[in-house]
C-alpha positions as protocol buffer text, in pm:
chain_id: "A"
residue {
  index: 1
  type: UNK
  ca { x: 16882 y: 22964 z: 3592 }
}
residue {
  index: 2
  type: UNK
  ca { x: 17177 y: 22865 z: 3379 }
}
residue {
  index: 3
  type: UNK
  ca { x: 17533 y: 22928 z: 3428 }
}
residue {
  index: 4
  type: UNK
  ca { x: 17809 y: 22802 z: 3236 }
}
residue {
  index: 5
  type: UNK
  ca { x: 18148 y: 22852 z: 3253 }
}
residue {
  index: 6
  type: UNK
  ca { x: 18496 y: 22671 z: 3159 }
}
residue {
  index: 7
  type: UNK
  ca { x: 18636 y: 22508 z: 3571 }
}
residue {
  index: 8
  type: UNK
  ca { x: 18965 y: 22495 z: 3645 }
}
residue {
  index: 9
  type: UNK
  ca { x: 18991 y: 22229 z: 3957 }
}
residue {
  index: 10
  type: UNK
  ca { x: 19068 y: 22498 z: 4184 }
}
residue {
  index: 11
  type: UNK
  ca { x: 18758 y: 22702 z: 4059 }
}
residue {
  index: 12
  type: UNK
  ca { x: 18566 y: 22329 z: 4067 }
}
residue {
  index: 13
  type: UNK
  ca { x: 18649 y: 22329 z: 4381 }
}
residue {
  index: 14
  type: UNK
  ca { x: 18504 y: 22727 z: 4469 }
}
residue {
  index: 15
  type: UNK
  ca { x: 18191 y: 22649 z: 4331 }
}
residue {
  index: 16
  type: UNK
  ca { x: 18127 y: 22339 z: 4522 }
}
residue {
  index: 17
  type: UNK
  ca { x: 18228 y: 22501 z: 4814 }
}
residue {
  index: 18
  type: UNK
  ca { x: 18113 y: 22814 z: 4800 }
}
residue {
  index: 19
  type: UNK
  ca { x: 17798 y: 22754 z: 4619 }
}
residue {
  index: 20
  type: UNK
  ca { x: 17666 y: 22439 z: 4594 }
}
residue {
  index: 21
  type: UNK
  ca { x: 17730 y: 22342 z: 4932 }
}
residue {
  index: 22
  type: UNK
  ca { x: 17535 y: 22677 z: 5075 }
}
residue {
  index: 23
  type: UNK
  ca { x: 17222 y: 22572 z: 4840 }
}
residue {
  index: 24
  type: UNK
  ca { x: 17314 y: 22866 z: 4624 }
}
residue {
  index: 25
  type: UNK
  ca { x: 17351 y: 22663 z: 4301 }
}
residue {
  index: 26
  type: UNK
  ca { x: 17036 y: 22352 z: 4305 }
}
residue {
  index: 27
  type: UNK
  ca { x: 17202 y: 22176 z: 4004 }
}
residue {
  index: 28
  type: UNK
  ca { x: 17548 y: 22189 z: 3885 }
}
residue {
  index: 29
  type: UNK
  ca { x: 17636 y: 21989 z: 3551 }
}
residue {
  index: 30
  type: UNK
  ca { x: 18013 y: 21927 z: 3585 }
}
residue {
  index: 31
  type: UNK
  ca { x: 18155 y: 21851 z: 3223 }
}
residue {
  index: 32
  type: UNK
  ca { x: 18506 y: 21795 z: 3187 }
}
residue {
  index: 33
  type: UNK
  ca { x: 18711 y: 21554 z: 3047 }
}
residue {
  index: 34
  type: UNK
  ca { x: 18816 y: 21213 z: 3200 }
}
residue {
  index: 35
  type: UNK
  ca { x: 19089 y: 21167 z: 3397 }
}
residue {
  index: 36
  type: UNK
  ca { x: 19074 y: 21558 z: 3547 }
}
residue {
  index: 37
  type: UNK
  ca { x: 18992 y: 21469 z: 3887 }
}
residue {
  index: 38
  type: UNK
  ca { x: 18619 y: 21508 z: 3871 }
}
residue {
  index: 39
  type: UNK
  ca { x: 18562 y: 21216 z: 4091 }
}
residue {
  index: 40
  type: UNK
  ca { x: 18827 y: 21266 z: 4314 }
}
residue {
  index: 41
  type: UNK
  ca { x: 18691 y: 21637 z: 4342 }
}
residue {
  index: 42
  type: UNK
  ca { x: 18313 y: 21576 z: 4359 }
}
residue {
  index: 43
  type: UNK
  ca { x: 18263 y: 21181 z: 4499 }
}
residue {
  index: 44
  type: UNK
  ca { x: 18600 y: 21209 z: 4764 }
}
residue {
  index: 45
  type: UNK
  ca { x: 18707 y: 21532 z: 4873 }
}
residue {
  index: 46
  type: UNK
  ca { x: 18391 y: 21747 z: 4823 }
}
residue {
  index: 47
  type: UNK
  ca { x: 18134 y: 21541 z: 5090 }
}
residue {
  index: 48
  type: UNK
  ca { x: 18431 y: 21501 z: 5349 }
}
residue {
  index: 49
  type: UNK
  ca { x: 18486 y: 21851 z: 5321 }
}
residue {
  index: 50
  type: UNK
  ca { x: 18113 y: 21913 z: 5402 }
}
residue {
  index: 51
  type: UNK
  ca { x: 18129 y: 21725 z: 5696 }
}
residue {
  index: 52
  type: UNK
  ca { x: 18468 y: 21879 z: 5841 }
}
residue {
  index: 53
  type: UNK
  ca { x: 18400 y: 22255 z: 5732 }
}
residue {
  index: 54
  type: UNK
  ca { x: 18028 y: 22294 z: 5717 }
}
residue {
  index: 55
  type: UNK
  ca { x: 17793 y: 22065 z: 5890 }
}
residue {
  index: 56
  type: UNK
  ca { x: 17916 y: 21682 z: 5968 }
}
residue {
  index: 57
  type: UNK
  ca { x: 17534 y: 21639 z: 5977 }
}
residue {
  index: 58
  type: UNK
  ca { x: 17483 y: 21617 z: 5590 }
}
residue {
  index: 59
  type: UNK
  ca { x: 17357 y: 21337 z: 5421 }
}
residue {
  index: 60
  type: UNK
  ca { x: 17431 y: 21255 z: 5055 }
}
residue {
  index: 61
  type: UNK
  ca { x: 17374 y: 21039 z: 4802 }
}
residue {
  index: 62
  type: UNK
  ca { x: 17650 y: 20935 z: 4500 }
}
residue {
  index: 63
  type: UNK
  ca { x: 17581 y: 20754 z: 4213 }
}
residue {
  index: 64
  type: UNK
  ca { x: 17722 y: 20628 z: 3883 }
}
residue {
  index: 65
  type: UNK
  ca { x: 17676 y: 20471 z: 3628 }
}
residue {
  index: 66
  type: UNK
  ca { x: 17950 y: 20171 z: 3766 }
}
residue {
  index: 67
  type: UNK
  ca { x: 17835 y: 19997 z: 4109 }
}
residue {
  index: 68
  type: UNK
  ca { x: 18197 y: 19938 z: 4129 }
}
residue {
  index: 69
  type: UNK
  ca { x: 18280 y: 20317 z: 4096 }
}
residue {
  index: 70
  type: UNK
  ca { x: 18046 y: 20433 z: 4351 }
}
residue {
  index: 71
  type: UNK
  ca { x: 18204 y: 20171 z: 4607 }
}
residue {
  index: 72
  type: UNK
  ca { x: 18585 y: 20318 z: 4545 }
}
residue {
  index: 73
  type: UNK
  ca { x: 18510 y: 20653 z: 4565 }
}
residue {
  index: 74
  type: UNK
  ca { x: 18309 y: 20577 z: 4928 }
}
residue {
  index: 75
  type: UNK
  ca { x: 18602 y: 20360 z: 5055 }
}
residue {
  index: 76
  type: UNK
  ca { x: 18843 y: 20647 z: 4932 }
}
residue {
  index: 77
  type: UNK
  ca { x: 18685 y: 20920 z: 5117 }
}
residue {
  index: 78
  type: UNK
  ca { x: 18611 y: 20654 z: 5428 }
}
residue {
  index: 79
  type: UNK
  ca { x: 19055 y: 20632 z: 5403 }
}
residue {
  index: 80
  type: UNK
  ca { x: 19101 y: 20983 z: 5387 }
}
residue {
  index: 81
  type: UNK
  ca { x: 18856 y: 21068 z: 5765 }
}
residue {
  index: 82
  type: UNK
  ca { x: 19081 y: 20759 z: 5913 }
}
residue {
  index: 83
  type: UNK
  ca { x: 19383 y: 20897 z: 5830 }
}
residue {
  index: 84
  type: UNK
  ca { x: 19655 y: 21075 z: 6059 }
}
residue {
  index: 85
  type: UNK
  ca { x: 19658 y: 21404 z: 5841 }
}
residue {
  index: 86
  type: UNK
  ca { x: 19288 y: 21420 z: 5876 }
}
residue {
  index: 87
  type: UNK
  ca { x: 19223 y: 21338 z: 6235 }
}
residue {
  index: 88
  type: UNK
  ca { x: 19458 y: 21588 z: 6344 }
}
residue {
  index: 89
  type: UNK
  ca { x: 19331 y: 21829 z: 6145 }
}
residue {
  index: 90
  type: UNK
  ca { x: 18897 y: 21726 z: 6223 }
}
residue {
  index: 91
  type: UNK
  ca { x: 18923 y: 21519 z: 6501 }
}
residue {
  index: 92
  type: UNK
  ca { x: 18500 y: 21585 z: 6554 }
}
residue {
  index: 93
  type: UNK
  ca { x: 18454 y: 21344 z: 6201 }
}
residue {
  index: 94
  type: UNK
  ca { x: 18459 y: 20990 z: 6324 }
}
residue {
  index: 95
  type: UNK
  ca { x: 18290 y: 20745 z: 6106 }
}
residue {
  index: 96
  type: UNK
  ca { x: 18041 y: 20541 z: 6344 }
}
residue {
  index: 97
  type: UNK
  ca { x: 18025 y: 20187 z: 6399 }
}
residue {
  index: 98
  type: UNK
  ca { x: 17778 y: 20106 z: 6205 }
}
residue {
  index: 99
  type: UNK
  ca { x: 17636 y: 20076 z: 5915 }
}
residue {
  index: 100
  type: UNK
  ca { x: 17941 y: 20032 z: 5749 }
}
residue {
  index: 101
  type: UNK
  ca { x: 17899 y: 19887 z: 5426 }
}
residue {
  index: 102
  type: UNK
  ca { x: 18040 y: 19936 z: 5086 }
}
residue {
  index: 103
  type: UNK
  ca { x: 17748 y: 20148 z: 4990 }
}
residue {
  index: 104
  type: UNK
  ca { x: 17739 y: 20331 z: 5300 }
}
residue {
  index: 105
  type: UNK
  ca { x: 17832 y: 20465 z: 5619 }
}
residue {
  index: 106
  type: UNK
  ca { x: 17748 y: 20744 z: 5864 }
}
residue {
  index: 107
  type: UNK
  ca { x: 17921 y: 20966 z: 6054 }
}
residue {
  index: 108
  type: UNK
  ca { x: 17930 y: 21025 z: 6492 }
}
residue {
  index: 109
  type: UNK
  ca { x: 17777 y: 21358 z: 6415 }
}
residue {
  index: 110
  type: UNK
  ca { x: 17480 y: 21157 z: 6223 }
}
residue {
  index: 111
  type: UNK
  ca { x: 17581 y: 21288 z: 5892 }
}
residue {
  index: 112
  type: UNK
  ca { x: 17492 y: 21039 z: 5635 }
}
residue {
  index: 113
  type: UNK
  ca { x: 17692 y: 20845 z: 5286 }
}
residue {
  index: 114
  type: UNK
  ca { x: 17488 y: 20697 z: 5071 }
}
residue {
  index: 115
  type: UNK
  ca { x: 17610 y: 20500 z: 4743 }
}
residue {
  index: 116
  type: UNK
  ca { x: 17379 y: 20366 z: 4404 }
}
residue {
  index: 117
  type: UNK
  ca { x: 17465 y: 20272 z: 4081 }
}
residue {
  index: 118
  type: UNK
  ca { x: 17227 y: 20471 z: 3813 }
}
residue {
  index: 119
  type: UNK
  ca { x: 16910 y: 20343 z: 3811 }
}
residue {
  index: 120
  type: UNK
  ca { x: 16886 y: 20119 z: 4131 }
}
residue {
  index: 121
  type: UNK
  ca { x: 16610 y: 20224 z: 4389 }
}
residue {
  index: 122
  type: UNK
  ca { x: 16741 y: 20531 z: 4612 }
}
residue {
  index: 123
  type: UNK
  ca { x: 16421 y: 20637 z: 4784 }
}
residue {
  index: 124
  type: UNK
  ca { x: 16381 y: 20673 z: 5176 }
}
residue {
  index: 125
  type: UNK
  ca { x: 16719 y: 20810 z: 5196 }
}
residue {
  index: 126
  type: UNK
  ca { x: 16599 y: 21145 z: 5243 }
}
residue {
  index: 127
  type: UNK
  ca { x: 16915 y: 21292 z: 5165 }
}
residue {
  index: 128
  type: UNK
  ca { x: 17051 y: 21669 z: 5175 }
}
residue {
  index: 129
  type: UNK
  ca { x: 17196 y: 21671 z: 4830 }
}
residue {
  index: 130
  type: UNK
  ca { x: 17278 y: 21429 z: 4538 }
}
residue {
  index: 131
  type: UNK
  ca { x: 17590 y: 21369 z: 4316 }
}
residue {
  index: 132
  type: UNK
  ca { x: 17551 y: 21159 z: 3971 }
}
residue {
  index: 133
  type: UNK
  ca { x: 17880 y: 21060 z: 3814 }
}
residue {
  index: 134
  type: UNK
  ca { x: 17872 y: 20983 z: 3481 }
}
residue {
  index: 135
  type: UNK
  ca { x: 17514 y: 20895 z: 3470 }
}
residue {
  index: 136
  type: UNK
  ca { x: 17501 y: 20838 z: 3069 }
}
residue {
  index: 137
  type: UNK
  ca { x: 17858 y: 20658 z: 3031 }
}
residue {
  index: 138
  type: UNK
  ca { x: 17622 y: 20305 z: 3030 }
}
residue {
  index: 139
  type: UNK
  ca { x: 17400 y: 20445 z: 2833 }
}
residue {
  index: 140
  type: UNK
  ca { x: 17672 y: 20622 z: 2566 }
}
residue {
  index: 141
  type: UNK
  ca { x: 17863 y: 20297 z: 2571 }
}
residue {
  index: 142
  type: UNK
  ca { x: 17563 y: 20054 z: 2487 }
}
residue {
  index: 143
  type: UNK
  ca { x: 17441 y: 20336 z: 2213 }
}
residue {
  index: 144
  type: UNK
  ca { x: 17786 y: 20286 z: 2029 }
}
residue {
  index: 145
  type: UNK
  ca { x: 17750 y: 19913 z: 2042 }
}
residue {
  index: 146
  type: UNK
  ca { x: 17441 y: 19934 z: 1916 }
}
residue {
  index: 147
  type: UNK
  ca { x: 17563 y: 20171 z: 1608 }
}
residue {
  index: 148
  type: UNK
  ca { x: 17851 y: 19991 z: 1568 }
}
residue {
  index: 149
  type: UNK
  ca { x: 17723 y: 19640 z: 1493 }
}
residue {
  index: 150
  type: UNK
  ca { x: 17406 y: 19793 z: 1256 }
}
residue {
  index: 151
  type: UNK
  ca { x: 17719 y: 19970 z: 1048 }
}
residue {
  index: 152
  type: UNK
  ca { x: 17881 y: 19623 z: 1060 }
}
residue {
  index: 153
  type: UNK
  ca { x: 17612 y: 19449 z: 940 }
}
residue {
  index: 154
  type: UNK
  ca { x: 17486 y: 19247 z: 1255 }
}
């Protein structure tokens, strides 16, 4: 099944709640420009969300194409359980002791965050659900480069 439609971020944020997160919708292309909160929506927010509203037992995996990416948007939503706002609000999320590593962590409940950069290994994670940012940017970027120095002559 296809669906498209034109997301507002509150919408965005319906449809990953509503739908993707109840296994209604299996795969959800998100396509909107940069700098629109997509990873802040999808990569931050959305899993803690999962694990305060739904089932802290989840286990996810999120990728892009940037290493470096993948690692700020785990440490961002690993900021936002720890804070004051949070706690007070889900005091049942609690990130456990261990592992806690800047590809992953886990949760008390045994819910489960998993990090990769496109095209490193990911299997054995057996996760509940995965989210690729960006997963062509690299691939975009070096295809330009490419085009650009065969116009150019080298």
């Amino acid at each position: 099944e296809h669906f498209e439609a034109e997301l507002s971020e509150r919408s965005l944020r319906g449809v990953l709640d509503r739908s993707v997160a109840r296994g209604q919708i299996k795969r959800l292309l998100v396509n909107i420009p940069p700098a629109t909160s997509k990873s802040m929506l999808c990569c931050v927010l959305w899993p803690v969300w999962i694990w305060a509203a739904m089932d802290p037992r989840q286990r996810h995996l999120f990728s892009s194409y940037s290493e470096e990416f993948t690692k700020r948007d785990l440490r961002k939503s690993q900021e936002l359980i720890h804070t004051e706002w949070f706690q007070a609000r889900w005091p049942g999320v609690q990130i456990a002791p261990l592992p806690d590593t800047q590809m992953e962590y886990h949760n008390t409940a045994g819910g489960e965050r998993h990090g990769a950069s496109t095209g490193s290994g990911v299997t054995g994670k057996h996760v509940h659900g995965i989210v690729e940012d960006d997963p062509l940017k690299q691939q975009i970027g070096e295809a330009m480069v490419r085009s650009f120095r065969a116009d150019a002559g080298g």
